[in-house]
Amino acid sequence: MRAIDQWFDQYGESHHNPINKLLHWICVPLITFAVLGILWAIHPWVSLIAVAAAMAFYVMLSWRIAAVMLVISLLMLLILWNMDVVLLPSIAIFVLAWIGQFIGHHLEGKKPSFFKDMQFLLIGPIWLIGALFRTLGLRY
């Protein structure tokens, strides 16, 4: 298994354009929320199982990053818990956020990382957290 720095370096290779980076800061959390929402609409337990599986992957990379991602995931689940309608807004957010992602990658001139390896779909959210850690001088 690759170390977290290797994942972040490889993911970062296609994320240099400032507009693409900005779009990722907006769209990646929205996509994460939308995926959890779609899974929640199937059944809340499905979204909880997905969070648990993602956490298992994240803990193997960095318990600190995993802890932050767990808090974010639980906040997203709390929002979903309090929503009356989940599926249609989640689908709309998912589609619009992916359009934003593909616009960003078009501007970047590089394909999204997940075309190389589907695991990069899990790396996107923690790549943002890793950037915050680096900005704050924290170890992950």
Short mmCIF file of C-alpha atoms in Angstrom, two decimals:
data_model
loop_
_atom_site.label_atom_id
_atom_site.label_comp_id
_atom_site.label_asym_id
_atom_site.label_seq_id
_atom_site.Cartn_x
_atom_site.Cartn_y
_atom_site.Cartn_z
CA MET A 1 0.00 0.00 0.00
CA ARG A 2 1.23 3.47 -0.85
CA ALA A 3 2.13 5.88 1.91
CA ILE A 4 -0.02 8.98 2.34
CA ASP A 5 2.72 11.25 0.92
CA GLN A 6 2.84 9.13 -2.23
CA TRP A 7 -0.94 9.36 -2.61
CA PHE A 8 -0.88 13.13 -2.09
CA ASP A 9 2.04 13.63 -4.49
CA GLN A 10 0.39 11.58 -7.22
CA TYR A 11 -2.97 13.28 -6.70
CA GLY A 12 -1.31 16.69 -6.70
CA GLU A 13 0.27 16.06 -10.12
CA SER A 14 -3.03 16.92 -11.79
CA HIS A 15 -3.95 19.77 -9.46
CA HIS A 16 -1.67 22.76 -10.09
CA ASN A 17 -4.00 25.20 -11.85
CA PRO A 18 -5.36 27.66 -9.23
CA ILE A 19 -8.90 27.53 -10.64
CA ASN A 20 -8.84 23.73 -10.64
CA LYS A 21 -7.63 23.79 -7.03
CA LEU A 22 -10.41 26.22 -6.06
CA LEU A 23 -13.00 24.06 -7.79
CA HIS A 24 -11.68 21.06 -5.86
CA TRP A 25 -12.04 22.90 -2.55
CA ILE A 26 -15.67 23.52 -3.44
CA CYS A 27 -16.63 20.38 -5.35
CA VAL A 28 -14.85 17.56 -3.50
CA PRO A 29 -16.67 18.19 -0.18
CA LEU A 30 -19.93 18.56 -2.10
CA ILE A 31 -19.36 15.26 -3.90
CA THR A 32 -18.54 13.56 -0.61
CA PHE A 33 -21.75 14.93 0.90
CA ALA A 34 -23.76 13.94 -2.18
CA VAL A 35 -22.43 10.38 -2.17
CA LEU A 36 -23.29 10.02 1.50
CA GLY A 37 -26.71 11.47 0.73
CA ILE A 38 -27.38 9.01 -2.08
CA LEU A 39 -26.28 6.15 0.18
CA TRP A 40 -28.42 7.59 3.01
CA ALA A 41 -31.43 7.58 0.69
CA ILE A 42 -30.87 3.85 0.10
CA HIS A 43 -30.69 3.35 3.87
CA PRO A 44 -28.87 5.29 6.60
CA TRP A 45 -26.91 2.17 7.51
CA VAL A 46 -25.49 2.02 3.99
CA SER A 47 -23.95 5.47 4.45
CA LEU A 48 -22.63 4.52 7.89
CA ILE A 49 -21.02 1.38 6.47
CA ALA A 50 -19.45 3.45 3.68
CA VAL A 51 -18.01 5.89 6.24
CA ALA A 52 -16.65 2.98 8.29
CA ALA A 53 -15.02 1.43 5.22
CA ALA A 54 -13.46 4.75 4.20
CA MET A 55 -12.21 5.25 7.77
CA ALA A 56 -10.51 1.85 7.69
CA PHE A 57 -8.62 2.96 4.56
CA TYR A 58 -7.81 6.39 6.03
CA VAL A 59 -6.56 4.99 9.36
CA MET A 60 -4.05 2.86 7.46
CA LEU A 61 -2.70 6.08 5.92
CA SER A 62 -2.90 8.48 8.88
CA TRP A 63 -4.91 8.30 12.07
CA ARG A 64 -4.82 12.10 12.35
CA ILE A 65 -6.26 12.63 8.87
CA ALA A 66 -8.78 9.84 9.55
CA ALA A 67 -9.90 11.55 12.77
CA VAL A 68 -10.56 14.85 10.98
CA MET A 69 -12.33 13.06 8.14
CA LEU A 70 -14.46 11.16 10.65
CA VAL A 71 -15.61 14.42 12.27
CA ILE A 72 -16.42 15.89 8.84
CA SER A 73 -18.27 12.72 7.81
CA LEU A 74 -20.30 12.68 11.02
CA LEU A 75 -21.25 16.34 10.51
CA MET A 76 -22.39 15.50 6.99
CA LEU A 77 -24.43 12.57 8.31
CA LEU A 78 -25.97 14.84 10.94
CA ILE A 79 -27.05 17.24 8.19
CA LEU A 80 -28.55 14.33 6.23
CA TRP A 81 -30.34 13.13 9.36
CA ASN A 82 -32.07 16.51 9.60
CA MET A 83 -33.05 16.78 5.93
CA ASP A 84 -36.61 15.97 4.90
CA VAL A 85 -35.69 15.18 1.29
CA VAL A 86 -32.28 13.65 0.61
CA LEU A 87 -32.13 11.82 -2.72
CA LEU A 88 -32.98 14.53 -5.27
CA PRO A 89 -30.80 17.25 -3.69
CA SER A 90 -27.95 14.74 -3.39
CA ILE A 91 -28.21 13.76 -7.04
CA ALA A 92 -28.32 17.42 -8.11
CA ILE A 93 -25.29 18.29 -5.96
CA PHE A 94 -23.43 15.24 -7.26
CA VAL A 95 -24.02 16.12 -10.93
CA LEU A 96 -23.23 19.84 -10.55
CA ALA A 97 -20.11 19.21 -8.47
CA TRP A 98 -18.79 16.70 -11.01
CA ILE A 99 -19.38 19.22 -13.77
CA GLY A 100 -17.24 21.63 -11.72
CA GLN A 101 -14.56 18.97 -11.32
CA PHE A 102 -14.41 18.27 -15.05
CA ILE A 103 -14.27 22.00 -15.83
CA GLY A 104 -11.33 22.28 -13.44
CA HIS A 105 -9.53 19.37 -15.05
CA HIS A 106 -10.22 20.77 -18.51
CA LEU A 107 -8.53 24.01 -17.41
CA GLU A 108 -5.71 21.98 -15.87
CA GLY A 109 -5.27 20.03 -19.09
CA LYS A 110 -5.07 16.73 -17.21
CA LYS A 111 -7.52 13.93 -16.59
CA PRO A 112 -8.85 13.37 -13.08
CA SER A 113 -6.61 11.09 -11.03
CA PHE A 114 -9.28 8.44 -10.57
CA PHE A 115 -8.95 7.55 -14.25
CA LYS A 116 -5.58 6.02 -13.24
CA ASP A 117 -6.75 4.47 -9.97
CA MET A 118 -10.26 4.47 -8.52
CA GLN A 119 -8.80 4.76 -5.01
CA PHE A 120 -8.12 8.41 -5.81
CA LEU A 121 -11.85 8.98 -5.27
CA LEU A 122 -11.09 8.40 -1.59
CA ILE A 123 -7.90 10.48 -1.70
CA GLY A 124 -9.54 13.71 -2.91
CA PRO A 125 -11.21 14.60 0.41
CA ILE A 126 -8.15 13.85 2.51
CA TRP A 127 -5.84 15.65 0.05
CA LEU A 128 -7.69 18.82 1.09
CA ILE A 129 -7.29 17.96 4.77
CA GLY A 130 -3.61 17.24 4.15
CA ALA A 131 -3.24 20.71 2.62
CA LEU A 132 -4.75 22.22 5.78
CA PHE A 133 -2.36 20.19 7.93
CA ARG A 134 0.62 21.41 5.89
CA THR A 135 -0.59 25.03 6.09
CA LEU A 136 -0.91 24.74 9.86
CA GLY A 137 2.44 22.95 10.19
CA LEU A 138 0.82 19.79 11.54
CA ARG A 139 2.06 16.25 10.95
CA TYR A 140 -0.22 13.74 9.38
#
